[in-house]
Amino acid sequence: MMKKPAHLLLEDDVFGLELANLVVSSGFLSQSWDSILELYRELNPSEQIRFGVYQKPNCTVIAFVTSQTLTKHHLQEEDELVSSSFLPLFHFLCTKSNPTFSIHKAAVTIFSSLRDQLTNLKNQISNSIPLIVTGHSVGGSVASLFTLWLLESMNRVDAKRVLCITFGAPLIGDEGLQQAISRNSKWNSCFLHVVANQDFVPRLFVSLSPHNTNAMQIDSGSVAYQPFGTYLLCSQSGCTCIEDPEEVSKLLVAVGSETAGNQNPNMEFEIFNYTETVKHVEYTVIFQGISKLGELKVQPLRAGIILKLDAVGVKRTQQPLTENMERREQFRALKQNVFDPNKKLNKMKVYMAYLEWYKKTSMPEKEGYYDSYKRKRFKKDMDVIRYKGELNKYWKKVVEEAERMPQKENATLNITWLYGGTNYRRMVEPLDIADYYSKGLKNYKADGRSEHYKKLEEWLEVDTPTSKPDNRKKLNVSNSLTEDSCFWEHVEEALTLCKSLRNGEGDGELTRRNLVTFEVYVMEQIKNYAVSPDIFLKGSSFMRWWREYESIIGNLYISELTDLMKTGKYDKYADGSLDF
């Protein structure tokens, strides 16, 4: 994983998936949760709330936790909102266009009880940048309030280097608070709320749908609560980032209805542990898989929405929710300025979602998306040409602009964009390779590879450790992208070598040595679970190479790859059960 100097990590405003990738890739997510666990261990039985300051290698973490007794009392018995007229500490959030707002009484009460201590802390950490403020459950509510209090006194540059990461926190304010924060993009991008679908606490104060009979019922006054910031919604199926407040509310309600059947309303109040969720997110956010889309025909925008619903475990049969999200995405696209780079990025995400769907639906054709696109027999293959062209145009521009920026400690491309570029390269470059070799050309890497691919790969490889197999990669290999975006170039060149050997062209001994080199390369990728299982589909170019190579080497030649292929062991690769 690429490492960046800590002071560079938060230099730009970040949005949605970019924020999640930033938090995970920099280690902020795991460091935050580790600090929370350490703080829980330090919490005395007589204490109701505790905070701690932890120095990490690349940041300072301030964590907040509350006792289970205090959490139970405030969440089950108090959902009252307090008007801003009674909140002098937060008057700075009021504006002419947004003169009033309300905050959860319990959160304000707890925060106010720590005011003197937090004032001293605020003065002590003025130079601690980057700064992560984190909290769990009600502790997350206090963390959000403390972050707002910090942001008010910080200049524009320092404010962009503060992140608030909450785990399972309930909503803390009404629409007025939401508007006060959301209208300041610098502040809104400082908040990432991690929510597991099995945790009912974040759904306690969500506006209730009149049709949602499974949602937890609370007093009518709580319907005013609204979310702000970015939400990272997680389930065993995956995770997705949502920034739109109405979408967040609707998905929290939908997730609640999906999991309500698995929860006993009379069970003892328990605080959800996010340890396994954090481990899962660390894998899922960076190494994004392909969601299980079963539709044979789907528009790009609809594909993106289905990916979101699949990731948080919401059934696609909830048609009204899907349609509502689609309408909101279309309306938001119309409102955004045409020159807004984030609008363009969102559009690129839609195109990537379509290509994910294309890859998934090519599998039943027994040839994979590389060969399906190379043959271009169907209308969906033609559609990919346009999406690929738009993606290439966009990322070439991103790389071009990055190279024009002053060079600063090798930080040519901000990490918030780097992982998006990596997924793009791994998904799209194989399609460019397919176009190149379908024209009868050779030596793609030397003669045909675009410079922007080289730069994206070069920037990712800075300080990147050697890829190693692990259980998470094995278990998720069926949904993975091939890590080496030039894998199919190696396959095409190996096919050419087989043809030359068969026809008696060139130096036969050198050709054989090159084929053995390709063998070693392929086995290394397979052992590291670094290739997508679609290479083993019957109609793939890789399997075509294997059949030709097998006829050349005969039965006497033995190697790791020949053993894998001739015995059919490769069939176990897709489910992660292949051991080496």
PDB file of N, CA and C in Angstrom, residues 487-559:
ATOM      1  N   PHE A 487      -1.449  -7.773 -17.238  1.00  0.00           N
ATOM      2  CA  PHE A 487      -1.437  -9.236 -17.265  1.00  0.00           C
ATOM      3  C   PHE A 487      -1.767  -9.773 -18.658  1.00  0.00           C
ATOM      4  N   TRP A 488      -2.795  -9.198 -19.295  1.00  0.00           N
ATOM      5  CA  TRP A 488      -3.216  -9.727 -20.590  1.00  0.00           C
ATOM      6  C   TRP A 488      -2.197  -9.415 -21.684  1.00  0.00           C
ATOM      7  N   GLU A 489      -1.386  -8.398 -21.488  1.00  0.00           N
ATOM      8  CA  GLU A 489      -0.282  -8.146 -22.434  1.00  0.00           C
ATOM      9  C   GLU A 489       0.703  -9.305 -22.383  1.00  0.00           C
ATOM     10  N   HIS A 490       1.006  -9.779 -21.172  1.00  0.00           N
ATOM     11  CA  HIS A 490       1.902 -10.932 -21.033  1.00  0.00           C
ATOM     12  C   HIS A 490       1.300 -12.165 -21.701  1.00  0.00           C
ATOM     13  N   VAL A 491      -0.003 -12.352 -21.555  1.00  0.00           N
ATOM     14  CA  VAL A 491      -0.669 -13.497 -22.178  1.00  0.00           C
ATOM     15  C   VAL A 491      -0.573 -13.404 -23.699  1.00  0.00           C
ATOM     16  N   GLU A 492      -0.852 -12.233 -24.241  1.00  0.00           N
ATOM     17  CA  GLU A 492      -0.813 -12.053 -25.697  1.00  0.00           C
ATOM     18  C   GLU A 492       0.603 -12.298 -26.241  1.00  0.00           C
ATOM     19  N   GLU A 493       1.607 -11.815 -25.531  1.00  0.00           N
ATOM     20  CA  GLU A 493       2.988 -12.032 -25.983  1.00  0.00           C
ATOM     21  C   GLU A 493       3.354 -13.510 -25.884  1.00  0.00           C
ATOM     22  N   ALA A 494       2.835 -14.207 -24.850  1.00  0.00           N
ATOM     23  CA  ALA A 494       3.096 -15.637 -24.721  1.00  0.00           C
ATOM     24  C   ALA A 494       2.439 -16.420 -25.855  1.00  0.00           C
ATOM     25  N   LEU A 495       1.257 -15.992 -26.276  1.00  0.00           N
ATOM     26  CA  LEU A 495       0.608 -16.618 -27.438  1.00  0.00           C
ATOM     27  C   LEU A 495       1.460 -16.453 -28.688  1.00  0.00           C
ATOM     28  N   THR A 496       2.040 -15.275 -28.835  1.00  0.00           N
ATOM     29  CA  THR A 496       2.918 -15.010 -29.989  1.00  0.00           C
ATOM     30  C   THR A 496       4.151 -15.909 -29.927  1.00  0.00           C
ATOM     31  N   LEU A 497       4.703 -16.120 -28.715  1.00  0.00           N
ATOM     32  CA  LEU A 497       5.867 -16.996 -28.564  1.00  0.00           C
ATOM     33  C   LEU A 497       5.531 -18.430 -28.968  1.00  0.00           C
ATOM     34  N   CYS A 498       4.350 -18.896 -28.564  1.00  0.00           N
ATOM     35  CA  CYS A 498       3.927 -20.254 -28.941  1.00  0.00           C
ATOM     36  C   CYS A 498       3.825 -20.388 -30.458  1.00  0.00           C
ATOM     37  N   LYS A 499       3.263 -19.375 -31.093  1.00  0.00           N
ATOM     38  CA  LYS A 499       3.121 -19.404 -32.545  1.00  0.00           C
ATOM     39  C   LYS A 499       4.487 -19.432 -33.221  1.00  0.00           C
ATOM     40  N   SER A 500       5.438 -18.619 -32.711  1.00  0.00           N
ATOM     41  CA  SER A 500       6.786 -18.591 -33.286  1.00  0.00           C
ATOM     42  C   SER A 500       7.475 -19.935 -33.131  1.00  0.00           C
ATOM     43  N   LEU A 501       7.310 -20.567 -31.956  1.00  0.00           N
ATOM     44  CA  LEU A 501       7.943 -21.861 -31.709  1.00  0.00           C
ATOM     45  C   LEU A 501       7.363 -22.938 -32.605  1.00  0.00           C
ATOM     46  N   ARG A 502       6.053 -22.896 -32.773  1.00  0.00           N
ATOM     47  CA  ARG A 502       5.374 -23.875 -33.615  1.00  0.00           C
ATOM     48  C   ARG A 502       5.797 -23.738 -35.080  1.00  0.00           C
ATOM     49  N   ASN A 503       6.011 -22.495 -35.523  1.00  0.00           N
ATOM     50  CA  ASN A 503       6.372 -22.230 -36.917  1.00  0.00           C
ATOM     51  C   ASN A 503       7.873 -22.268 -37.160  1.00  0.00           C
ATOM     52  N   GLY A 504       8.645 -22.545 -36.105  1.00  0.00           N
ATOM     53  CA  GLY A 504      10.092 -22.621 -36.265  1.00  0.00           C
ATOM     54  C   GLY A 504      10.740 -21.277 -36.537  1.00  0.00           C
ATOM     55  N   GLU A 505      10.158 -20.218 -36.027  1.00  0.00           N
ATOM     56  CA  GLU A 505      10.680 -18.867 -36.271  1.00  0.00           C
ATOM     57  C   GLU A 505      11.597 -18.429 -35.131  1.00  0.00           C
ATOM     58  N   GLY A 506      12.668 -17.701 -35.469  1.00  0.00           N
ATOM     59  CA  GLY A 506      13.541 -17.108 -34.458  1.00  0.00           C
ATOM     60  C   GLY A 506      14.362 -18.131 -33.709  1.00  0.00           C
ATOM     61  N   ASP A 507      14.898 -17.715 -32.579  1.00  0.00           N
ATOM     62  CA  ASP A 507      15.737 -18.545 -31.722  1.00  0.00           C
ATOM     63  C   ASP A 507      14.838 -19.400 -30.821  1.00  0.00           C
ATOM     64  N   GLY A 508      14.727 -20.679 -31.146  1.00  0.00           N
ATOM     65  CA  GLY A 508      13.827 -21.564 -30.414  1.00  0.00           C
ATOM     66  C   GLY A 508      14.162 -21.673 -28.942  1.00  0.00           C
ATOM     67  N   GLU A 509      15.464 -21.734 -28.611  1.00  0.00           N
ATOM     68  CA  GLU A 509      15.867 -21.870 -27.219  1.00  0.00           C
ATOM     69  C   GLU A 509      15.501 -20.631 -26.417  1.00  0.00           C
ATOM     70  N   LEU A 510      15.698 -19.455 -27.007  1.00  0.00           N
ATOM     71  CA  LEU A 510      15.344 -18.205 -26.342  1.00  0.00           C
ATOM     72  C   LEU A 510      13.824 -18.118 -26.146  1.00  0.00           C
ATOM     73  N   THR A 511      13.087 -18.563 -27.147  1.00  0.00           N
ATOM     74  CA  THR A 511      11.630 -18.537 -27.062  1.00  0.00           C
ATOM     75  C   THR A 511      11.144 -19.416 -25.912  1.00  0.00           C
ATOM     76  N   ARG A 512      11.763 -20.613 -25.780  1.00  0.00           N
ATOM     77  CA  ARG A 512      11.377 -21.504 -24.684  1.00  0.00           C
ATOM     78  C   ARG A 512      11.691 -20.878 -23.323  1.00  0.00           C
ATOM     79  N   ARG A 513      12.844 -20.242 -23.211  1.00  0.00           N
ATOM     80  CA  ARG A 513      13.210 -19.597 -21.942  1.00  0.00           C
ATOM     81  C   ARG A 513      12.210 -18.486 -21.600  1.00  0.00           C
ATOM     82  N   ASN A 514      11.775 -17.747 -22.611  1.00  0.00           N
ATOM     83  CA  ASN A 514      10.801 -16.675 -22.383  1.00  0.00           C
ATOM     84  C   ASN A 514       9.450 -17.234 -21.932  1.00  0.00           C
ATOM     85  N   LEU A 515       9.097 -18.401 -22.463  1.00  0.00           N
ATOM     86  CA  LEU A 515       7.844 -19.038 -22.052  1.00  0.00           C
ATOM     87  C   LEU A 515       7.937 -19.528 -20.610  1.00  0.00           C
ATOM     88  N   VAL A 516       9.103 -20.036 -20.217  1.00  0.00           N
ATOM     89  CA  VAL A 516       9.293 -20.452 -18.831  1.00  0.00           C
ATOM     90  C   VAL A 516       9.217 -19.233 -17.905  1.00  0.00           C
ATOM     91  N   THR A 517       9.774 -18.107 -18.353  1.00  0.00           N
ATOM     92  CA  THR A 517       9.684 -16.869 -17.577  1.00  0.00           C
ATOM     93  C   THR A 517       8.229 -16.461 -17.384  1.00  0.00           C
ATOM     94  N   PHE A 518       7.424 -16.626 -18.425  1.00  0.00           N
ATOM     95  CA  PHE A 518       5.999 -16.328 -18.319  1.00  0.00           C
ATOM     96  C   PHE A 518       5.324 -17.274 -17.338  1.00  0.00           C
ATOM     97  N   GLU A 519       5.702 -18.543 -17.378  1.00  0.00           N
ATOM     98  CA  GLU A 519       5.172 -19.520 -16.421  1.00  0.00           C
ATOM     99  C   GLU A 519       5.399 -19.070 -14.984  1.00  0.00           C
ATOM    100  N   VAL A 520       6.640 -18.692 -14.691  1.00  0.00           N
ATOM    101  CA  VAL A 520       7.007 -18.265 -13.337  1.00  0.00           C
ATOM    102  C   VAL A 520       6.182 -17.049 -12.926  1.00  0.00           C
ATOM    103  N   TYR A 521       6.034 -16.097 -13.860  1.00  0.00           N
ATOM    104  CA  TYR A 521       5.245 -14.890 -13.592  1.00  0.00           C
ATOM    105  C   TYR A 521       3.795 -15.251 -13.265  1.00  0.00           C
ATOM    106  N   VAL A 522       3.195 -16.140 -14.044  1.00  0.00           N
ATOM    107  CA  VAL A 522       1.801 -16.521 -13.825  1.00  0.00           C
ATOM    108  C   VAL A 522       1.632 -17.199 -12.474  1.00  0.00           C
ATOM    109  N   MET A 523       2.545 -18.113 -12.126  1.00  0.00           N
ATOM    110  CA  MET A 523       2.425 -18.811 -10.850  1.00  0.00           C
ATOM    111  C   MET A 523       2.571 -17.844  -9.672  1.00  0.00           C
ATOM    112  N   GLU A 524       3.419 -16.853  -9.831  1.00  0.00           N
ATOM    113  CA  GLU A 524       3.582 -15.856  -8.767  1.00  0.00           C
ATOM    114  C   GLU A 524       2.278 -15.096  -8.542  1.00  0.00           C
ATOM    115  N   GLN A 525       1.610 -14.737  -9.640  1.00  0.00           N
ATOM    116  CA  GLN A 525       0.337 -14.028  -9.525  1.00  0.00           C
ATOM    117  C   GLN A 525      -0.735 -14.924  -8.897  1.00  0.00           C
ATOM    118  N   ILE A 526      -0.753 -16.184  -9.285  1.00  0.00           N
ATOM    119  CA  ILE A 526      -1.756 -17.112  -8.754  1.00  0.00           C
ATOM    120  C   ILE A 526      -1.521 -17.369  -7.269  1.00  0.00           C
ATOM    121  N   LYS A 527      -0.277 -17.582  -6.874  1.00  0.00           N
ATOM    122  CA  LYS A 527       0.039 -17.830  -5.462  1.00  0.00           C
ATOM    123  C   LYS A 527      -0.345 -16.648  -4.582  1.00  0.00           C
ATOM    124  N   ASN A 528      -0.210 -15.466  -5.121  1.00  0.00           N
ATOM    125  CA  ASN A 528      -0.551 -14.261  -4.362  1.00  0.00           C
ATOM    126  C   ASN A 528      -2.028 -13.898  -4.478  1.00  0.00           C
ATOM    127  N   TYR A 529      -2.806 -14.732  -5.137  1.00  0.00           N
ATOM    128  CA  TYR A 529      -4.219 -14.445  -5.393  1.00  0.00           C
ATOM    129  C   TYR A 529      -4.374 -13.041  -5.975  1.00  0.00           C
ATOM    130  N   ALA A 530      -3.511 -12.738  -6.950  1.00  0.00           N
ATOM    131  CA  ALA A 530      -3.467 -11.400  -7.536  1.00  0.00           C
ATOM    132  C   ALA A 530      -4.131 -11.338  -8.906  1.00  0.00           C
ATOM    133  N   VAL A 531      -4.711 -12.455  -9.357  1.00  0.00           N
ATOM    134  CA  VAL A 531      -5.408 -12.453 -10.644  1.00  0.00           C
ATOM    135  C   VAL A 531      -6.867 -12.837 -10.432  1.00  0.00           C
ATOM    136  N   SER A 532      -7.720 -12.291 -11.262  1.00  0.00           N
ATOM    137  CA  SER A 532      -9.134 -12.619 -11.207  1.00  0.00           C
ATOM    138  C   SER A 532      -9.352 -14.034 -11.746  1.00  0.00           C
ATOM    139  N   PRO A 533     -10.264 -14.801 -11.159  1.00  0.00           N
ATOM    140  CA  PRO A 533     -10.494 -16.183 -11.613  1.00  0.00           C
ATOM    141  C   PRO A 533     -10.985 -16.302 -13.042  1.00  0.00           C
ATOM    142  N   ASP A 534     -11.394 -15.192 -13.674  1.00  0.00           N
ATOM    143  CA  ASP A 534     -11.896 -15.306 -15.039  1.00  0.00           C
ATOM    144  C   ASP A 534     -10.803 -15.704 -16.027  1.00  0.00           C
ATOM    145  N   ILE A 535      -9.527 -15.699 -15.609  1.00  0.00           N
ATOM    146  CA  ILE A 535      -8.474 -16.156 -16.525  1.00  0.00           C
ATOM    147  C   ILE A 535      -8.616 -17.645 -16.804  1.00  0.00           C
ATOM    148  N   PHE A 536      -9.297 -18.386 -15.875  1.00  0.00           N
ATOM    149  CA  PHE A 536      -9.444 -19.828 -16.040  1.00  0.00           C
ATOM    150  C   PHE A 536     -10.729 -20.219 -16.781  1.00  0.00           C
ATOM    151  N   LEU A 537     -11.497 -19.254 -17.244  1.00  0.00           N
ATOM    152  CA  LEU A 537     -12.683 -19.585 -18.018  1.00  0.00           C
ATOM    153  C   LEU A 537     -12.278 -20.256 -19.330  1.00  0.00           C
ATOM    154  N   LYS A 538     -13.086 -21.184 -19.751  1.00  0.00           N
ATOM    155  CA  LYS A 538     -12.728 -22.024 -20.903  1.00  0.00           C
ATOM    156  C   LYS A 538     -12.380 -21.216 -22.152  1.00  0.00           C
ATOM    157  N   GLY A 539     -13.093 -20.114 -22.386  1.00  0.00           N
ATOM    158  CA  GLY A 539     -12.876 -19.349 -23.611  1.00  0.00           C
ATOM    159  C   GLY A 539     -11.892 -18.207 -23.475  1.00  0.00           C
ATOM    160  N   SER A 540     -11.177 -18.124 -22.371  1.00  0.00           N
ATOM    161  CA  SER A 540     -10.263 -16.997 -22.174  1.00  0.00           C
ATOM    162  C   SER A 540      -8.980 -17.159 -22.980  1.00  0.00           C
ATOM    163  N   SER A 541      -8.318 -16.056 -23.252  1.00  0.00           N
ATOM    164  CA  SER A 541      -7.052 -16.089 -23.988  1.00  0.00           C
ATOM    165  C   SER A 541      -5.983 -16.837 -23.205  1.00  0.00           C
ATOM    166  N   PHE A 542      -6.038 -16.769 -21.872  1.00  0.00           N
ATOM    167  CA  PHE A 542      -5.061 -17.506 -21.069  1.00  0.00           C
ATOM    168  C   PHE A 542      -5.224 -19.005 -21.268  1.00  0.00           C
ATOM    169  N   MET A 543      -6.462 -19.500 -21.245  1.00  0.00           N
ATOM    170  CA  MET A 543      -6.679 -20.934 -21.443  1.00  0.00           C
ATOM    171  C   MET A 543      -6.335 -21.346 -22.873  1.00  0.00           C
ATOM    172  N   ARG A 544      -6.516 -20.438 -23.810  1.00  0.00           N
ATOM    173  CA  ARG A 544      -6.099 -20.741 -25.192  1.00  0.00           C
ATOM    174  C   ARG A 544      -4.582 -20.880 -25.252  1.00  0.00           C
ATOM    175  N   TRP A 545      -3.879 -19.983 -24.516  1.00  0.00           N
ATOM    176  CA  TRP A 545      -2.416 -20.107 -24.462  1.00  0.00           C
ATOM    177  C   TRP A 545      -2.026 -21.441 -23.835  1.00  0.00           C
ATOM    178  N   TRP A 546      -2.694 -21.808 -22.728  1.00  0.00           N
ATOM    179  CA  TRP A 546      -2.330 -23.041 -22.049  1.00  0.00           C
ATOM    180  C   TRP A 546      -2.492 -24.254 -22.963  1.00  0.00           C
ATOM    181  N   ARG A 547      -3.584 -24.289 -23.702  1.00  0.00           N
ATOM    182  CA  ARG A 547      -3.797 -25.444 -24.586  1.00  0.00           C
ATOM    183  C   ARG A 547      -2.697 -25.531 -25.647  1.00  0.00           C
ATOM    184  N   GLU A 548      -2.293 -24.398 -26.200  1.00  0.00           N
ATOM    185  CA  GLU A 548      -1.220 -24.392 -27.193  1.00  0.00           C
ATOM    186  C   GLU A 548       0.110 -24.765 -26.554  1.00  0.00           C
ATOM    187  N   TYR A 549       0.367 -24.229 -25.375  1.00  0.00           N
ATOM    188  CA  TYR A 549       1.630 -24.493 -24.691  1.00  0.00           C
ATOM    189  C   TYR A 549       1.723 -25.965 -24.283  1.00  0.00           C
ATOM    190  N   GLU A 550       0.586 -26.525 -23.829  1.00  0.00           N
ATOM    191  CA  GLU A 550       0.568 -27.925 -23.414  1.00  0.00           C
ATOM    192  C   GLU A 550       0.922 -28.840 -24.579  1.00  0.00           C
ATOM    193  N   SER A 551       0.440 -28.520 -25.766  1.00  0.00           N
ATOM    194  CA  SER A 551       0.750 -29.342 -26.937  1.00  0.00           C
ATOM    195  C   SER A 551       2.223 -29.236 -27.332  1.00  0.00           C
ATOM    196  N   ILE A 552       2.848 -28.133 -26.950  1.00  0.00           N
ATOM    197  CA  ILE A 552       4.264 -27.934 -27.289  1.00  0.00           C
ATOM    198  C   ILE A 552       5.173 -28.668 -26.312  1.00  0.00           C
ATOM    199  N   ILE A 553       4.894 -28.576 -25.000  1.00  0.00           N
ATOM    200  CA  ILE A 553       5.793 -29.132 -23.989  1.00  0.00           C
ATOM    201  C   ILE A 553       5.624 -30.633 -23.800  1.00  0.00           C
ATOM    202  N   GLY A 554       4.469 -31.185 -24.165  1.00  0.00           N
ATOM    203  CA  GLY A 554       4.247 -32.614 -24.025  1.00  0.00           C
ATOM    204  C   GLY A 554       4.046 -33.044 -22.581  1.00  0.00           C
ATOM    205  N   ASN A 555       4.167 -34.345 -22.324  1.00  0.00           N
ATOM    206  CA  ASN A 555       3.862 -34.891 -21.001  1.00  0.00           C
ATOM    207  C   ASN A 555       5.062 -35.011 -20.081  1.00  0.00           C
ATOM    208  N   LEU A 556       6.276 -34.893 -20.614  1.00  0.00           N
ATOM    209  CA  LEU A 556       7.456 -35.100 -19.798  1.00  0.00           C
ATOM    210  C   LEU A 556       7.851 -33.861 -19.002  1.00  0.00           C
ATOM    211  N   TYR A 557       7.495 -32.701 -19.492  1.00  0.00           N
ATOM    212  CA  TYR A 557       7.874 -31.452 -18.810  1.00  0.00           C
ATOM    213  C   TYR A 557       6.974 -31.238 -17.587  1.00  0.00           C
ATOM    214  N   ILE A 558       7.602 -30.956 -16.427  1.00  0.00           N
ATOM    215  CA  ILE A 558       6.855 -30.778 -15.174  1.00  0.00           C
ATOM    216  C   ILE A 558       7.268 -29.460 -14.515  1.00  0.00           C
ATOM    217  N   SER A 559       6.280 -28.721 -14.083  1.00  0.00           N
ATOM    218  CA  SER A 559       6.528 -27.480 -13.347  1.00  0.00           C
ATOM    219  C   SER A 559       5.336 -27.224 -12.431  1.00  0.00           C
TER     220      SER A 559
END
